[in-house]
CSV table of C-alpha atoms in Angstrom, one decimal:
chain,number,residue,atom,x,y,z
A,1,MET,CA,78.0,37.8,-90.4
A,2,LEU,CA,75.2,35.6,-88.5
A,3,ALA,CA,72.4,37.9,-89.5
A,4,GLN,CA,73.1,37.7,-93.2
A,5,ALA,CA,73.3,34.0,-93.4
A,6,VAL,CA,69.8,33.7,-91.3
A,7,GLU,CA,68.7,36.5,-93.7
A,8,GLU,CA,69.8,34.8,-96.7
A,9,HIS,CA,68.5,31.7,-95.6
A,10,PRO,CA,65.6,31.9,-93.7
A,11,LEU,CA,65.2,28.3,-90.9
A,12,SER,CA,62.2,26.0,-90.2
A,13,GLY,CA,61.9,23.6,-87.7
A,14,GLY,CA,61.2,23.1,-84.3
A,15,THR,CA,63.9,22.1,-83.0
A,16,GLY,CA,67.7,24.4,-83.2
A,17,ILE,CA,71.1,23.7,-81.2
A,18,ALA,CA,74.4,26.7,-81.8
A,19,HIS,CA,77.0,27.2,-79.9
A,20,THR,CA,80.2,30.1,-79.9
A,21,ARG,CA,83.7,27.6,-79.6
A,22,TRP,CA,87.5,29.2,-79.1
A,23,ALA,CA,89.0,27.5,-82.3
A,24,THR,CA,91.3,24.7,-80.3
A,25,HIS,CA,91.3,23.0,-84.1
A,26,GLY,CA,91.4,24.7,-87.5
A,27,GLU,CA,90.9,27.9,-87.8
A,28,PRO,CA,88.4,30.6,-87.4
A,29,SER,CA,85.8,30.4,-90.8
A,30,GLU,CA,82.7,29.3,-91.6
A,31,SER,CA,83.8,25.4,-92.1
A,32,ASN,CA,85.1,25.0,-89.2
A,33,ALA,CA,81.6,26.7,-87.2
A,34,HIS,CA,79.8,24.0,-84.7
A,35,PRO,CA,77.5,22.6,-85.8
A,36,HIS,CA,79.2,19.9,-87.4
A,37,VAL,CA,76.5,16.8,-89.1
A,38,SER,CA,76.9,14.0,-90.2
A,39,ASP,CA,73.9,13.2,-92.9
A,40,HIS,CA,70.5,12.9,-89.8
A,41,ILE,CA,73.8,14.2,-86.9
A,42,VAL,CA,73.5,17.0,-85.3
A,43,VAL,CA,76.5,18.7,-83.1
A,44,VAL,CA,78.0,21.2,-80.9
A,45,HIS,CA,81.0,20.6,-78.6
A,46,ASN,CA,82.4,22.3,-76.7
A,47,GLY,CA,86.7,20.8,-74.6
A,48,ILE,CA,88.5,18.7,-77.2
A,49,ILE,CA,88.9,15.3,-78.3
A,50,GLU,CA,91.9,14.2,-77.5
A,51,ASN,CA,92.1,10.9,-79.2
A,52,HIS,CA,91.3,12.6,-82.5
A,53,GLU,CA,93.4,11.9,-85.0
A,54,PRO,CA,92.9,7.9,-84.8
A,55,LEU,CA,89.5,8.9,-85.2
A,56,ARG,CA,89.5,10.7,-88.2
A,57,GLU,CA,92.0,7.6,-89.5
A,58,MET,CA,89.3,4.8,-88.6
A,59,LEU,CA,86.6,7.1,-90.4
A,60,GLN,CA,88.1,8.1,-93.2
A,61,ALA,CA,89.1,4.5,-94.0
A,62,ARG,CA,85.7,3.7,-93.6
A,63,GLY,CA,84.5,5.4,-96.4
A,64,TYR,CA,83.3,9.5,-93.8
A,65,VAL,CA,84.6,12.7,-95.9
A,66,PHE,CA,85.7,15.3,-93.6
A,67,VAL,CA,84.8,19.5,-94.9
A,68,SER,CA,86.6,20.2,-91.4
A,69,ALA,CA,90.0,20.6,-89.0
A,70,THR,CA,88.2,20.1,-85.7
A,71,ASP,CA,87.7,18.2,-83.6
A,72,THR,CA,83.6,18.3,-83.3
A,73,GLU,CA,83.7,17.0,-87.2
A,74,VAL,CA,84.5,13.6,-85.5
A,75,ILE,CA,81.8,13.2,-83.1
A,76,ALA,CA,79.5,13.8,-85.3
A,77,HIS,CA,80.4,10.8,-88.1
A,78,LEU,CA,81.8,8.4,-85.3
A,79,VAL,CA,77.3,8.9,-84.0
A,80,HIS,CA,76.8,7.7,-87.1
A,81,TRP,CA,78.9,4.8,-88.4
A,82,GLU,CA,78.2,3.5,-84.5
A,83,LEU,CA,74.8,4.6,-85.3
A,84,GLU,CA,74.8,2.7,-88.3
A,85,GLN,CA,76.9,-0.7,-86.8
A,86,GLY,CA,73.5,-1.5,-84.0
A,87,GLY,CA,75.0,0.3,-81.6
A,88,THR,CA,73.7,3.2,-79.0
A,89,LEU,CA,74.4,6.6,-78.4
A,90,ARG,CA,76.3,6.4,-75.5
A,91,GLU,CA,78.7,4.0,-77.1
A,92,ALA,CA,79.9,6.2,-79.6
A,93,VAL,CA,80.9,8.8,-77.0
A,94,LEU,CA,82.7,6.8,-74.9
A,95,ALA,CA,85.4,5.1,-77.8
A,96,ARG,CA,86.4,9.5,-77.7
A,97,ASP,CA,88.5,10.3,-75.3
A,98,SER,CA,88.4,13.8,-73.7
A,99,SER,CA,86.0,15.1,-71.1
A,100,THR,CA,83.8,18.1,-73.0
A,101,THR,CA,80.5,19.4,-72.7
A,102,ARG,CA,78.0,18.5,-75.9
A,103,CYS,CA,74.8,18.1,-78.0
A,104,ILE,CA,74.5,16.1,-79.3
A,105,ARG,CA,70.6,15.9,-81.4
A,106,TYR,CA,69.9,12.9,-84.5
A,107,SER,CA,66.2,12.4,-85.8
A,108,HIS,CA,66.0,8.9,-88.1
A,109,HIS,CA,61.6,7.8,-88.6
A,110,GLY,CA,60.2,10.8,-87.6
A,111,LEU,CA,62.1,9.8,-83.7
A,112,SER,CA,63.9,12.4,-82.9
A,113,ARG,CA,66.4,11.8,-79.8
A,114,SER,CA,68.9,13.8,-77.1
A,115,ARG,CA,72.3,12.7,-75.5
A,116,HIS,CA,73.8,15.7,-72.9
A,117,ALA,CA,77.5,15.7,-71.2
A,118,ALA,CA,76.2,16.1,-67.3
A,119,GLY,CA,75.7,19.9,-66.6
A,120,CYS,CA,75.1,20.3,-70.1
A,121,PRO,CA,73.6,23.1,-70.9
A,122,PHE,CA,71.7,22.5,-73.3
A,123,ARG,CA,68.0,20.9,-72.3
């Protein structure tokens, strides 16, 4: 499946993130597969976001549309919303109730930044 997708949609660019994860929220499907994206925010994550449901509801009330049933997509939209409000990546990450490893990558106006959890293997 992955080999076919890469063949059909060749990738370009200098940076990429990928991840395999046991499905804890939502069925194993292409729409629930990582990474999850919100505009220029790309997230892979391992763990469980305990408060993902109220965060999802808050973001939906602000106009965010979810395409997956995963808790990870909440992180992508939450980071996007926080940055749009003038906040920081750190503030968005702290809004979650979890103990997780995550890798968040974003590019904006030609700048690229990453935020990793302590011990994150994505360096």
